[in-house]
CSV table of C-alpha atoms in Angstrom, one decimal:
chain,number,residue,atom,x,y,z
A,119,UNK,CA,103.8,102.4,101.7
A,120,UNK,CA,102.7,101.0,104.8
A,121,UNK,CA,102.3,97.5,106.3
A,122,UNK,CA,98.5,96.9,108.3
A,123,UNK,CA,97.1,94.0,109.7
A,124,UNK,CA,93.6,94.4,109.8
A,125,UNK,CA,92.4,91.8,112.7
A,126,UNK,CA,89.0,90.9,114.1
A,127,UNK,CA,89.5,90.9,118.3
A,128,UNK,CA,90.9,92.7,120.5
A,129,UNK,CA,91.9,92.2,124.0
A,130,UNK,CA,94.4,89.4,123.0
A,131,UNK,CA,97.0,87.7,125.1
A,132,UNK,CA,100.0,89.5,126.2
A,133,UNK,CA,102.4,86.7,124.5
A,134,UNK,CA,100.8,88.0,121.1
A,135,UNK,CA,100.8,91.8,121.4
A,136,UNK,CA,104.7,90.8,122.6
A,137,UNK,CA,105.3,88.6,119.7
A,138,UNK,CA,104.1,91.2,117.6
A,139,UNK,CA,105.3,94.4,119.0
A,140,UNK,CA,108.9,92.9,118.5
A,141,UNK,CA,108.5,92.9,114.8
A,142,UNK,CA,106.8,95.8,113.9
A,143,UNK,CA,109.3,98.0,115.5
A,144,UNK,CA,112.5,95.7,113.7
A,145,UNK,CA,110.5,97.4,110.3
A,146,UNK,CA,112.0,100.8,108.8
A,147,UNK,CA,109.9,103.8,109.1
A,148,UNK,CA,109.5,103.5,105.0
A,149,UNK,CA,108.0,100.1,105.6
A,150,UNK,CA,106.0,100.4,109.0
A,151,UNK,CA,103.5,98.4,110.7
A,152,UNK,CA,100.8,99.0,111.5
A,153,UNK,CA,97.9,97.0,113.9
A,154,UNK,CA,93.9,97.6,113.2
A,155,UNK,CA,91.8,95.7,115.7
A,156,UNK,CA,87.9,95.5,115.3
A,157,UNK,CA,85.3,94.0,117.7
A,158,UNK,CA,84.2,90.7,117.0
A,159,UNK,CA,80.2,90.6,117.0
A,160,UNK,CA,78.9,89.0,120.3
A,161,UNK,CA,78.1,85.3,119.6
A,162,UNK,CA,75.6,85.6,121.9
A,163,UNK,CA,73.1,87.4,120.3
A,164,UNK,CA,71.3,85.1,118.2
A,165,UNK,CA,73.1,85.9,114.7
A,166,UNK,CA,73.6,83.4,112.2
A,167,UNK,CA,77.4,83.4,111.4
A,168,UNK,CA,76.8,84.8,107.8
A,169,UNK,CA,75.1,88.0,109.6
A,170,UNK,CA,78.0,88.3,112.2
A,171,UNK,CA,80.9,87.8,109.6
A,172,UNK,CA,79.0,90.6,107.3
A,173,UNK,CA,79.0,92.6,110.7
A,174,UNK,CA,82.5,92.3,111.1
A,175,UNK,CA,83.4,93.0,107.3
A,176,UNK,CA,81.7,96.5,107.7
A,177,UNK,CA,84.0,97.4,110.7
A,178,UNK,CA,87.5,96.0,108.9
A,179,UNK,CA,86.4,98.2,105.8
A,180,UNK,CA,85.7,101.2,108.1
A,181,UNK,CA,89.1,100.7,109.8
A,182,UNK,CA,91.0,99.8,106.4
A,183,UNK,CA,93.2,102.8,104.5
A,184,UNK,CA,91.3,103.7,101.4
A,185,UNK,CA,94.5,103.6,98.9
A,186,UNK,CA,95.3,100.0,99.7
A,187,UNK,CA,96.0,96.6,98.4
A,188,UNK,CA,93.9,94.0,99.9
A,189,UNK,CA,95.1,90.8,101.2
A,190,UNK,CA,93.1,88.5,102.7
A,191,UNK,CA,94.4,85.3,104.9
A,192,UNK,CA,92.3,82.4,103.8
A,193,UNK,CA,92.9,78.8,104.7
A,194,UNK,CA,92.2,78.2,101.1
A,195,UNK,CA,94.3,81.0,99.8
A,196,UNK,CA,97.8,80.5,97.9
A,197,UNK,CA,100.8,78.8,99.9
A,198,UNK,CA,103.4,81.1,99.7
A,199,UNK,CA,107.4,80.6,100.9
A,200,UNK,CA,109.3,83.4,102.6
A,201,UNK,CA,110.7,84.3,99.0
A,202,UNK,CA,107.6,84.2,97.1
A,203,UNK,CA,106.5,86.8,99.9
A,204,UNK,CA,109.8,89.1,99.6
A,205,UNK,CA,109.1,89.3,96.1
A,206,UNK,CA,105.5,90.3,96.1
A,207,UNK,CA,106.2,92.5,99.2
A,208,UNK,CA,109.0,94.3,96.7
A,209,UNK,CA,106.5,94.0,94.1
A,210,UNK,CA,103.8,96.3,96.7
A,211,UNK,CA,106.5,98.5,97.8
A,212,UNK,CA,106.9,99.5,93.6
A,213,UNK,CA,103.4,100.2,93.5
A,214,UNK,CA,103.1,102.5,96.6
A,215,UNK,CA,99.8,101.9,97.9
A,216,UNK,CA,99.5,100.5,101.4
A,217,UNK,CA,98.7,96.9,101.9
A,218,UNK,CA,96.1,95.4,103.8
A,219,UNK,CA,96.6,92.1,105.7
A,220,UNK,CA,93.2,90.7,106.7
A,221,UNK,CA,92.4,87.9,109.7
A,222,UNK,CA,88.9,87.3,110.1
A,223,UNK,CA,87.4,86.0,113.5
A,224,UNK,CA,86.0,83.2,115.1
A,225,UNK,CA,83.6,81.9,111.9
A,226,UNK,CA,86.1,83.5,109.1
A,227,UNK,CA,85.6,86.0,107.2
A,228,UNK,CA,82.6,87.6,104.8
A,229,UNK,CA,82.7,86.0,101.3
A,230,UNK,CA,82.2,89.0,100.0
A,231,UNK,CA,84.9,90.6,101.7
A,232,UNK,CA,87.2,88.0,100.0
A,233,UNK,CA,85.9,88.4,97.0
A,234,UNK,CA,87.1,91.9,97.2
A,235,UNK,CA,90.5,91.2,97.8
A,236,UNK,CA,93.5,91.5,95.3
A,237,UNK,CA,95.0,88.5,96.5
A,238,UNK,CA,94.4,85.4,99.0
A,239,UNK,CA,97.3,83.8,101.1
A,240,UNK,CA,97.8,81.3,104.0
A,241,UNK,CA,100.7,81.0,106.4
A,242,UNK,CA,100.0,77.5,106.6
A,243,UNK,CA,98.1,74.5,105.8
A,244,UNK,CA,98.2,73.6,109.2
A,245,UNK,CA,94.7,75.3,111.0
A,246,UNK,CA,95.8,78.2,113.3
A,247,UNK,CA,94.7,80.4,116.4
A,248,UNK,CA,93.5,83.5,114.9
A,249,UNK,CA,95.3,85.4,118.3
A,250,UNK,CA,98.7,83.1,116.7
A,251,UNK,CA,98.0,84.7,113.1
A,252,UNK,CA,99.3,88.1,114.4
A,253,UNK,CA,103.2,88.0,115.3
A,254,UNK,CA,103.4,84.9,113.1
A,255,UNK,CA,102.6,87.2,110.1
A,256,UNK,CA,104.6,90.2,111.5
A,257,UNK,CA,107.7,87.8,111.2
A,258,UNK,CA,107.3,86.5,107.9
A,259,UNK,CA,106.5,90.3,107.0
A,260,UNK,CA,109.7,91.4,108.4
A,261,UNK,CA,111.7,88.5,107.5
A,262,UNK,CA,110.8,89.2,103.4
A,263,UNK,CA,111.4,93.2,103.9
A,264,UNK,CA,115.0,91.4,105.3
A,265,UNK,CA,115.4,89.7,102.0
A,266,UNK,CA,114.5,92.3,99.4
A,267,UNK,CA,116.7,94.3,101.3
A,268,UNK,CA,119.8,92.1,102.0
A,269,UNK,CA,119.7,92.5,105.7
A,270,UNK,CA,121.2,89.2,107.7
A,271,UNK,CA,118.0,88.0,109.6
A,272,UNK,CA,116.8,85.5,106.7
A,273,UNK,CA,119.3,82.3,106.1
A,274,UNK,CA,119.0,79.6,103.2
C-alpha cells in the first residue's frame, strides 16, 4: 500500500516541500509517500470557478493510481483525532489498495470529484493555506502509522 497526496499547485514555498520532505522519508518503505502535484487552471482566463475546478479534477484523476481509496480533504468533511486516523490508516493498510489524499486549489475542489470519494476528512475546523495542508497532513500521516505501529513519536 502506498500513501499519495494528490495536490493542486506546484511551485510551493520551500518551508512546505521542507516540512513535507521530513515526513515522508520518516515513513517505511511498506508505507511510503508519495507527492502528486497538478497545475492549477490560470485564473486569468475568464473561467467560471466551476469550469476551472472541473479542469483541475480531470488532471488529479489523470495523476491518481487506479487501485486506490479516495480521500478527499473537505472543510466540511469528518473531524477526525490522530487515533481515529491510526485506525482507519490500519484499517487501509488491511485492505491493500493505495490511498489517495486529495487538496483542491484556490476555489476547492469539483463536487463531483467529492462525490467520488470513499471518504471526506478535515485537519481542522480552522480555514487553512492549501500550500500549509501538505506537511501538516504528512505529519498526522506519519504520526498514526507511529501509533498502529507502537513507535515512540505519538504521546498521550
Amino acid at each position: 500500500m502506498k500513501l499519495v497526496i494528490a495536490a493542486v499547485g506546484t511551485k510551493m514555498p520551500a518551508w512546505v516541500e521542507t516540512g513535507y520532505a521530513e515526513f515522508a522519508k520518516r515513513l517505511p518503505r511498506d508505507c511510503p509517500l508519495e507527492l502528486l502535484e497538478v497545475k492549477a487552471e490560470p485564473r486569468t482566463t475568464g473561467k467560471t470557478p466551476a469550469a476551472m475546478m472541473a479542469a483541475e479534477a480531470e488532471r488529479l484523476r489523470a495523476a491518481l493510481p487506479a487501485r486506490r481509496r479516495l480521500v478527499v480533504l473537505d472543510e466540511r468533511g469528518d473531524d477526525i483525532s490522530t487515533r481515529q486516523l491510526a485506525e482507519r490508516l490500519q484499517k487501509w493498510m488491511g485492505m491493500g489498495d493505495d490511498v489517495a489524499f486529495v487538496i483542491g486549489g484556490p476555489d476547492g475542489l469539483d463536487p463531483v470529484l467529492k462525490a467520488e470519494a470513499q471518504e471526506k476528512i478535515r485537519l481542522s475546523s480552522l480555514t487553512l493555506p492549501h500550500a500549509m495542508v501538505r506537511p501538516l497532513l504528512a505529519e498526522a500521516l506519519y504520526r498514526a502509522w507511529s501509533l498502529v505501529n507502537n513507535h515512540p513519536y505519538h504521546r498521550e
